[in-house]
PDB file of C-alpha atoms in Angstrom:
ATOM      1  CA  MET A   1     -26.145  40.756 -40.110  1.00 68.00           C
ATOM      2  CA  THR A   2     -24.035  39.757 -37.078  1.00 84.00           C
ATOM      3  CA  SER A   3     -25.319  40.516 -33.608  1.00 91.00           C
ATOM      4  CA  GLN A   4     -23.600  43.173 -31.539  1.00 95.00           C
ATOM      5  CA  LEU A   5     -22.844  43.004 -27.816  1.00 97.00           C
ATOM      6  CA  PHE A   6     -25.508  45.393 -26.559  1.00 95.00           C
ATOM      7  CA  ALA A   7     -25.115  44.854 -22.815  1.00 96.00           C
ATOM      8  CA  ILE A   8     -23.512  42.832 -20.065  1.00 98.00           C
ATOM      9  CA  CYS A   9     -26.371  42.205 -17.657  1.00 96.00           C
ATOM     10  CA  PHE A  10     -26.389  41.593 -13.908  1.00 95.00           C
ATOM     11  CA  HIS A  11     -29.213  39.829 -12.133  1.00 94.00           C
ATOM     12  CA  ALA A  12     -29.471  42.072  -9.073  1.00 93.00           C
ATOM     13  CA  THR A  13     -31.362  41.939  -5.813  1.00 90.00           C
ATOM     14  CA  ARG A  14     -31.523  45.761  -5.823  1.00 92.00           C
ATOM     15  CA  PRO A  15     -30.868  46.947  -9.404  1.00 94.00           C
ATOM     16  CA  SER A  16     -30.857  50.681  -8.662  1.00 94.00           C
ATOM     17  CA  ASP A  17     -28.368  50.286  -5.792  1.00 95.00           C
ATOM     18  CA  LEU A  18     -26.050  48.118  -7.870  1.00 96.00           C
ATOM     19  CA  ALA A  19     -26.247  50.591 -10.760  1.00 96.00           C
ATOM     20  CA  ARG A  20     -25.218  53.419  -8.434  1.00 96.00           C
ATOM     21  CA  PHE A  21     -22.276  51.375  -7.176  1.00 98.00           C
ATOM     22  CA  TRP A  22     -20.914  50.547 -10.628  1.00 98.00           C
ATOM     23  CA  SER A  23     -21.603  54.041 -11.933  1.00 97.00           C
ATOM     24  CA  GLY A  24     -19.549  55.437  -9.060  1.00 97.00           C
ATOM     25  CA  VAL A  25     -16.687  52.967  -9.483  1.00 97.00           C
ATOM     26  CA  LEU A  26     -16.452  53.245 -13.282  1.00 97.00           C
ATOM     27  CA  GLY A  27     -17.497  56.856 -13.795  1.00 96.00           C
ATOM     28  CA  TRP A  28     -20.197  55.691 -16.223  1.00 96.00           C
ATOM     29  CA  GLU A  29     -23.494  57.515 -16.722  1.00 93.00           C
ATOM     30  CA  PRO A  30     -27.132  56.398 -16.627  1.00 91.00           C
ATOM     31  CA  ASP A  31     -28.478  55.238 -19.974  1.00 88.00           C
ATOM     32  CA  ASP A  32     -31.992  56.603 -20.370  1.00 73.00           C
ATOM     33  CA  GLY A  33     -33.143  54.021 -22.888  1.00 66.00           C
ATOM     34  CA  PRO A  34     -36.574  52.401 -23.083  1.00 59.00           C
ATOM     35  CA  ASP A  35     -35.426  49.102 -21.539  1.00 62.00           C
ATOM     36  CA  ASP A  36     -36.781  47.410 -18.496  1.00 61.00           C
ATOM     37  CA  GLY A  37     -34.233  47.464 -15.725  1.00 69.00           C
ATOM     38  CA  ILE A  38     -31.533  50.095 -15.233  1.00 92.00           C
ATOM     39  CA  ALA A  39     -28.423  50.627 -17.341  1.00 95.00           C
ATOM     40  CA  ILE A  40     -25.196  52.627 -17.341  1.00 96.00           C
ATOM     41  CA  LEU A  41     -22.987  53.537 -20.284  1.00 95.00           C
ATOM     42  CA  ALA A  42     -19.474  54.907 -20.785  1.00 94.00           C
ATOM     43  CA  PRO A  43     -19.427  58.723 -21.023  1.00 91.00           C
ATOM     44  CA  ASP A  44     -18.475  58.616 -24.716  1.00 89.00           C
ATOM     45  CA  GLY A  45     -21.411  56.304 -25.470  1.00 87.00           C
ATOM     46  CA  ALA A  46     -19.136  53.696 -27.049  1.00 88.00           C
ATOM     47  CA  GLY A  47     -19.158  49.976 -26.439  1.00 92.00           C
ATOM     48  CA  PHE A  48     -21.633  47.971 -24.406  1.00 96.00           C
ATOM     49  CA  ARG A  49     -23.973  49.003 -21.615  1.00 96.00           C
ATOM     50  CA  ILE A  50     -24.156  47.391 -18.213  1.00 97.00           C
ATOM     51  CA  ARG A  51     -27.766  46.528 -17.408  1.00 96.00           C
ATOM     52  CA  PHE A  52     -29.136  45.646 -13.974  1.00 95.00           C
ATOM     53  CA  VAL A  53     -32.261  43.533 -14.027  1.00 93.00           C
ATOM     54  CA  PRO A  54     -34.257  42.156 -11.088  1.00 92.00           C
ATOM     55  CA  GLY A  55     -33.139  38.689 -10.054  1.00 84.00           C
ATOM     56  CA  GLY A  56     -33.545  37.421  -6.522  1.00 65.00           C
ATOM     57  CA  GLU A  57     -32.069  33.933  -6.795  1.00 68.00           C
ATOM     58  CA  PRO A  58     -29.685  33.197  -3.911  1.00 60.00           C
ATOM     59  CA  ARG A  59     -26.013  33.175  -4.730  1.00 64.00           C
ATOM     60  CA  THR A  60     -24.496  29.698  -5.142  1.00 65.00           C
ATOM     61  CA  GLY A  61     -20.715  29.637  -5.489  1.00 73.00           C
ATOM     62  CA  ARG A  62     -18.533  31.994  -7.472  1.00 83.00           C
ATOM     63  CA  ASN A  63     -19.695  33.667 -10.654  1.00 90.00           C
ATOM     64  CA  ARG A  64     -18.509  32.339 -13.991  1.00 93.00           C
ATOM     65  CA  ALA A  65     -17.477  35.867 -15.033  1.00 96.00           C
ATOM     66  CA  HIS A  66     -16.042  38.969 -13.393  1.00 96.00           C
ATOM     67  CA  PHE A  67     -14.677  42.355 -14.388  1.00 98.00           C
ATOM     68  CA  ASP A  68     -10.957  43.154 -14.332  1.00 98.00           C
ATOM     69  CA  LEU A  69     -10.541  46.910 -13.866  1.00 98.00           C
ATOM     70  CA  THR A  70      -7.339  48.567 -15.058  1.00 98.00           C
ATOM     71  CA  SER A  71      -4.962  50.966 -13.317  1.00 97.00           C
ATOM     72  CA  ALA A  72      -2.588  53.461 -14.908  1.00 96.00           C
ATOM     73  CA  SER A  73      -0.511  53.788 -11.730  1.00 97.00           C
ATOM     74  CA  PRO A  74      -0.283  52.351  -8.197  1.00 96.00           C
ATOM     75  CA  GLU A  75      -2.021  55.484  -6.920  1.00 97.00           C
ATOM     76  CA  GLN A  76      -4.911  55.025  -9.335  1.00 97.00           C
ATOM     77  CA  GLN A  77      -5.292  51.420  -8.202  1.00 97.00           C
ATOM     78  CA  ARG A  78      -5.480  52.580  -4.574  1.00 96.00           C
ATOM     79  CA  GLN A  79      -8.027  55.238  -5.517  1.00 97.00           C
ATOM     80  CA  THR A  80     -10.228  52.734  -7.363  1.00 98.00           C
ATOM     81  CA  VAL A  81     -10.156  50.329  -4.420  1.00 96.00           C
ATOM     82  CA  ALA A  82     -10.936  53.129  -1.956  1.00 97.00           C
ATOM     83  CA  ARG A  83     -13.808  54.381  -4.125  1.00 97.00           C
ATOM     84  CA  ALA A  84     -15.290  50.893  -4.357  1.00 98.00           C
ATOM     85  CA  LEU A  85     -15.072  50.395  -0.574  1.00 97.00           C
ATOM     86  CA  ARG A  86     -16.686  53.805   0.080  1.00 97.00           C
ATOM     87  CA  THR A  87     -19.620  53.008  -2.175  1.00 96.00           C
ATOM     88  CA  GLY A  88     -20.473  49.623  -0.699  1.00 96.00           C
ATOM     89  CA  GLY A  89     -17.842  47.165  -1.935  1.00 96.00           C
ATOM     90  CA  ALA A  90     -15.804  44.834   0.253  1.00 95.00           C
ATOM     91  CA  HIS A  91     -12.525  42.945   0.164  1.00 92.00           C
ATOM     92  CA  LEU A  92     -12.896  39.306  -0.871  1.00 88.00           C
ATOM     93  CA  ASP A  93     -10.596  36.365  -0.206  1.00 78.00           C
ATOM     94  CA  VAL A  94     -10.590  33.894  -3.114  1.00 72.00           C
ATOM     95  CA  GLY A  95      -7.226  32.387  -2.251  1.00 72.00           C
ATOM     96  CA  GLN A  96      -5.072  35.120  -3.788  1.00 71.00           C
ATOM     97  CA  LEU A  97      -1.493  35.268  -2.530  1.00 63.00           C
ATOM     98  CA  PRO A  98      -0.124  38.308  -0.649  1.00 70.00           C
ATOM     99  CA  GLU A  99       2.497  38.931  -3.340  1.00 66.00           C
ATOM    100  CA  GLU A 100      -0.085  39.132  -6.124  1.00 74.00           C
ATOM    101  CA  GLY A 101      -0.558  42.699  -7.285  1.00 86.00           C
ATOM    102  CA  HIS A 102      -4.276  42.691  -8.033  1.00 91.00           C
ATOM    103  CA  VAL A 103      -6.950  43.425  -5.440  1.00 94.00           C
ATOM    104  CA  VAL A 104     -10.057  41.229  -5.264  1.00 94.00           C
ATOM    105  CA  LEU A 105     -13.290  42.917  -4.219  1.00 96.00           C
ATOM    106  CA  ALA A 106     -17.013  42.202  -4.194  1.00 95.00           C
ATOM    107  CA  ASP A 107     -19.784  44.605  -5.141  1.00 96.00           C
ATOM    108  CA  PRO A 108     -22.790  45.075  -2.810  1.00 95.00           C
ATOM    109  CA  ASP A 109     -24.464  41.984  -4.307  1.00 93.00           C
ATOM    110  CA  GLY A 110     -21.375  39.839  -3.722  1.00 93.00           C
ATOM    111  CA  ASN A 111     -20.212  39.768  -7.358  1.00 95.00           C
ATOM    112  CA  GLU A 112     -16.432  39.412  -7.574  1.00 95.00           C
ATOM    113  CA  PHE A 113     -14.224  41.840  -9.477  1.00 97.00           C
ATOM    114  CA  CYS A 114     -10.514  42.616  -9.576  1.00 96.00           C
ATOM    115  CA  VAL A 115      -8.597  45.881  -9.654  1.00 97.00           C
ATOM    116  CA  ILE A 116      -5.487  45.028 -11.655  1.00 96.00           C
ATOM    117  CA  GLU A 117      -2.117  46.545 -10.862  1.00 96.00           C
ATOM    118  CA  ALA A 118      -0.509  49.073 -13.212  1.00 96.00           C
ATOM    119  CA  GLY A 119       1.709  47.793 -16.005  1.00 95.00           C
ATOM    120  CA  ASN A 120      -0.418  44.869 -17.182  1.00 96.00           C
ATOM    121  CA  ALA A 121       0.544  44.657 -20.870  1.00 96.00           C
ATOM    122  CA  PHE A 122      -2.359  42.383 -21.851  1.00 97.00           C
ATOM    123  CA  LEU A 123      -4.905  44.984 -20.716  1.00 97.00           C
ATOM    124  CA  ALA A 124      -3.076  48.027 -22.091  1.00 95.00           C
ATOM    125  CA  ASP A 125      -5.339  50.470 -23.952  1.00 92.00           C
ATOM    126  CA  THR A 126      -8.523  48.566 -23.163  1.00 96.00           C
ATOM    127  CA  GLY A 127     -10.244  51.172 -20.985  1.00 94.00           C
ATOM    128  CA  VAL A 128     -11.387  51.131 -17.369  1.00 97.00           C
ATOM    129  CA  ILE A 129     -12.917  47.653 -17.792  1.00 98.00           C
ATOM    130  CA  GLY A 130      -9.892  45.855 -19.124  1.00 98.00           C
ATOM    131  CA  ALA A 131     -11.555  42.467 -19.379  1.00 98.00           C
ATOM    132  CA  LEU A 132     -14.561  40.403 -18.593  1.00 98.00           C
ATOM    133  CA  ALA A 133     -12.735  37.322 -17.317  1.00 97.00           C
ATOM    134  CA  CYS A 134     -14.793  34.162 -17.743  1.00 97.00           C
ATOM    135  CA  ASP A 135     -14.574  30.574 -16.633  1.00 96.00           C
ATOM    136  CA  GLY A 136     -14.948  28.663 -19.901  1.00 97.00           C
ATOM    137  CA  THR A 137     -13.625  26.298 -22.500  1.00 97.00           C
ATOM    138  CA  GLN A 138     -11.653  26.992 -25.642  1.00 98.00           C
ATOM    139  CA  ALA A 139     -14.737  26.017 -27.644  1.00 98.00           C
ATOM    140  CA  VAL A 140     -16.833  28.746 -26.066  1.00 98.00           C
ATOM    141  CA  GLY A 141     -14.151  31.319 -26.891  1.00 98.00           C
ATOM    142  CA  TYR A 142     -14.280  30.212 -30.523  1.00 98.00           C
ATOM    143  CA  PHE A 143     -18.084  30.380 -30.448  1.00 98.00           C
ATOM    144  CA  TRP A 144     -18.173  33.957 -29.198  1.00 98.00           C
ATOM    145  CA  SER A 145     -15.499  35.044 -31.653  1.00 98.00           C
ATOM    146  CA  GLU A 146     -17.731  33.855 -34.496  1.00 98.00           C
ATOM    147  CA  ALA A 147     -20.980  34.998 -32.892  1.00 98.00           C
ATOM    148  CA  LEU A 148     -19.832  38.611 -32.401  1.00 97.00           C
ATOM    149  CA  GLY A 149     -17.350  38.850 -35.251  1.00 97.00           C
ATOM    150  CA  TRP A 150     -14.604  39.737 -32.752  1.00 97.00           C
ATOM    151  CA  PRO A 151     -11.153  38.352 -33.590  1.00 98.00           C
ATOM    152  CA  LEU A 152      -9.217  36.126 -31.235  1.00 98.00           C
ATOM    153  CA  VAL A 153      -6.432  38.121 -29.580  1.00 98.00           C
ATOM    154  CA  TRP A 154      -5.224  35.162 -27.480  1.00 98.00           C
ATOM    155  CA  ASP A 155      -5.423  31.424 -28.150  1.00 98.00           C
ATOM    156  CA  GLN A 156      -2.902  29.393 -26.197  1.00 97.00           C
ATOM    157  CA  ASP A 157      -3.006  26.393 -23.831  1.00 96.00           C
ATOM    158  CA  GLN A 158      -6.819  26.317 -24.249  1.00 97.00           C
ATOM    159  CA  GLU A 159      -7.093  29.889 -22.969  1.00 98.00           C
ATOM    160  CA  THR A 160      -8.812  32.312 -25.356  1.00 98.00           C
ATOM    161  CA  ALA A 161      -9.604  36.000 -25.557  1.00 98.00           C
ATOM    162  CA  ILE A 162     -11.496  38.151 -28.030  1.00 98.00           C
ATOM    163  CA  GLN A 163     -11.740  41.893 -28.556  1.00 98.00           C
ATOM    164  CA  SER A 164     -13.903  44.113 -30.715  1.00 97.00           C
ATOM    165  CA  PRO A 165     -12.196  45.388 -33.897  1.00 96.00           C
ATOM    166  CA  ASP A 166     -12.845  48.847 -32.398  1.00 95.00           C
ATOM    167  CA  GLY A 167     -10.803  47.985 -29.296  1.00 96.00           C
ATOM    168  CA  GLY A 168     -12.008  48.259 -25.720  1.00 97.00           C
ATOM    169  CA  THR A 169     -12.777  45.546 -23.200  1.00 98.00           C
ATOM    170  CA  LYS A 170     -11.467  42.047 -23.877  1.00 98.00           C
ATOM    171  CA  ILE A 171     -13.496  38.948 -23.063  1.00 98.00           C
ATOM    172  CA  THR A 172     -11.349  36.057 -21.838  1.00 98.00           C
ATOM    173  CA  TRP A 173     -11.888  32.373 -21.038  1.00 98.00           C
ATOM    174  CA  GLY A 174      -9.479  30.536 -18.776  1.00 97.00           C
ATOM    175  CA  GLY A 175      -9.836  27.019 -20.178  1.00 96.00           C
ATOM    176  CA  PRO A 176     -10.209  23.797 -18.182  1.00 93.00           C
ATOM    177  CA  PRO A 177     -11.027  22.849 -15.566  1.00 90.00           C
ATOM    178  CA  VAL A 178     -14.382  24.619 -15.790  1.00 91.00           C
ATOM    179  CA  ALA A 179     -16.430  24.490 -12.605  1.00 84.00           C
ATOM    180  CA  PRO A 180     -19.882  22.906 -12.951  1.00 85.00           C
ATOM    181  CA  LYS A 181     -22.660  25.401 -13.504  1.00 86.00           C
ATOM    182  CA  SER A 182     -25.131  25.782 -10.657  1.00 81.00           C
ATOM    183  CA  GLY A 183     -28.320  27.686 -11.342  1.00 85.00           C
ATOM    184  CA  THR A 184     -28.730  30.707 -13.578  1.00 90.00           C
ATOM    185  CA  ASN A 185     -25.660  32.871 -14.153  1.00 93.00           C
ATOM    186  CA  ARG A 186     -25.730  36.251 -12.458  1.00 93.00           C
ATOM    187  CA  LEU A 187     -23.937  37.845 -15.412  1.00 96.00           C
ATOM    188  CA  TYR A 188     -25.015  37.270 -18.990  1.00 97.00           C
ATOM    189  CA  PHE A 189     -24.657  38.790 -22.463  1.00 98.00           C
ATOM    190  CA  GLU A 190     -27.446  40.587 -24.278  1.00 97.00           C
ATOM    191  CA  LEU A 191     -27.020  40.822 -28.037  1.00 97.00           C
ATOM    192  CA  ALA A 192     -28.775  43.195 -30.418  1.00 94.00           C
ATOM    193  CA  LEU A 193     -29.294  43.285 -34.161  1.00 90.00           C
ATOM    194  CA  PRO A 194     -29.233  46.411 -36.310  1.00 84.00           C
ATOM    195  CA  ALA A 195     -32.604  47.866 -37.251  1.00 84.00           C
ATOM    196  CA  GLY A 196     -34.258  45.952 -40.032  1.00 84.00           C
ATOM    197  CA  ALA A 197     -32.191  42.783 -39.586  1.00 87.00           C
ATOM    198  CA  ASP A 198     -33.956  39.422 -39.621  1.00 90.00           C
ATOM    199  CA  ARG A 199     -33.768  37.896 -36.145  1.00 90.00           C
ATOM    200  CA  LYS A 200     -34.787  34.399 -37.230  1.00 91.00           C
ATOM    201  CA  THR A 201     -31.863  34.262 -39.637  1.00 93.00           C
ATOM    202  CA  GLU A 202     -29.515  35.384 -36.870  1.00 95.00           C
ATOM    203  CA  LEU A 203     -30.927  32.886 -34.379  1.00 95.00           C
ATOM    204  CA  ASP A 204     -30.441  30.109 -36.918  1.00 96.00           C
ATOM    205  CA  ARG A 205     -26.826  31.254 -37.414  1.00 96.00           C
ATOM    206  CA  LEU A 206     -26.137  31.207 -33.674  1.00 97.00           C
ATOM    207  CA  VAL A 207     -27.623  27.722 -33.342  1.00 97.00           C
ATOM    208  CA  ALA A 208     -25.497  26.523 -36.256  1.00 97.00           C
ATOM    209  CA  LEU A 209     -22.432  27.865 -34.397  1.00 98.00           C
ATOM    210  CA  GLY A 210     -23.294  25.805 -31.311  1.00 98.00           C
ATOM    211  CA  ALA A 211     -25.937  27.718 -29.345  1.00 98.00           C
ATOM    212  CA  THR A 212     -29.094  26.071 -28.001  1.00 97.00           C
ATOM    213  CA  ARG A 213     -32.541  27.630 -27.935  1.00 94.00           C
ATOM    214  CA  VAL A 214     -34.096  27.671 -24.469  1.00 89.00           C
ATOM    215  CA  ASP A 215     -37.542  28.967 -25.375  1.00 73.00           C
ATOM    216  CA  THR A 216     -39.879  26.925 -27.538  1.00 54.00           C
ATOM    217  CA  GLY A 217     -41.822  29.830 -28.991  1.00 55.00           C
ATOM    218  CA  GLY A 218     -41.456  31.436 -32.366  1.00 50.00           C
ATOM    219  CA  GLY A 219     -39.136  34.201 -31.215  1.00 49.00           C
ATOM    220  CA  ASP A 220     -41.720  36.973 -31.512  1.00 52.00           C
ATOM    221  CA  GLY A 221     -41.062  38.400 -28.039  1.00 69.00           C
ATOM    222  CA  ASP A 222     -38.730  41.271 -27.221  1.00 84.00           C
ATOM    223  CA  ARG A 223     -35.899  38.887 -26.261  1.00 88.00           C
ATOM    224  CA  VAL A 224     -35.040  35.283 -27.024  1.00 94.00           C
ATOM    225  CA  THR A 225     -32.906  33.266 -24.600  1.00 95.00           C
ATOM    226  CA  LEU A 226     -30.227  30.814 -25.726  1.00 97.00           C
ATOM    227  CA  LEU A 227     -27.345  28.883 -24.173  1.00 98.00           C
ATOM    228  CA  ASP A 228     -23.783  29.044 -25.483  1.00 98.00           C
ATOM    229  CA  PRO A 229     -21.729  25.803 -25.807  1.00 97.00           C
ATOM    230  CA  ASP A 230     -20.766  25.965 -22.112  1.00 97.00           C
ATOM    231  CA  GLY A 231     -24.407  26.300 -21.046  1.00 96.00           C
ATOM    232  CA  ASN A 232     -24.264  30.029 -20.251  1.00 97.00           C
ATOM    233  CA  GLU A 233     -27.472  31.960 -20.827  1.00 96.00           C
ATOM    234  CA  PHE A 234     -27.539  34.867 -23.255  1.00 97.00           C
ATOM    235  CA  SER A 235     -30.325  36.773 -24.964  1.00 96.00           C
ATOM    236  CA  VAL A 236     -30.941  38.263 -28.388  1.00 95.00           C
ATOM    237  CA  ARG A 237     -33.175  41.302 -28.412  1.00 90.00           C
ATOM    238  CA  ALA A 238     -35.465  42.225 -31.262  1.00 82.00           C
ATOM    239  CA  PRO A 239     -34.171  44.817 -33.754  1.00 77.00           C
ATOM    240  CA  ARG A 240     -35.422  48.352 -33.085  1.00 68.00           C
TER     241      ARG A 240
END
């Protein structure tokens, strides 16, 4: 059976502090699961978790992925920005122009995110996290569409986007040029299989789609690490 997107994970210098920040900004609640690390989940329990796992590697350059948060009105955008700044965020200059409507911020660990202006049709009805916007090729968008079973909702000029059949957050890739990867990504996907599914069969499927195994073991641990076609790390957790 196809893997599901279980979590978007952050390597964090202070996981509990970063979890409090994102919980406050998003209005998400702690997930009291058995995992290592700390996680938050949407109040309705739907969709993916955000997990915060210890990772002290120094930051090198911009992340390959960032959240785009939605706004229903100009006032809501201002409120989201103010809430983020109160809880430890900061304004970030990435070369955006004054006339651009979105606001670029950084969380307490320096991870970029955007608060998008109201009226963005592409992110309509996606939820508070409208998109995870990624730096990546068209090929990696195709890979993740097949890997997760999420249909392409955008495929033009080498830009791609996918979305769960149940709706919610879109995952987008901006196409070339893709900046060279430096070190381990701070954000990565964690996939999960339904209970009773055969992980070896799923790992073989992901490799056939274009993934690369990083570990050389037999895959008997709790998580197996792979690379997608753009070299981004992701993990597949054992069925529970």
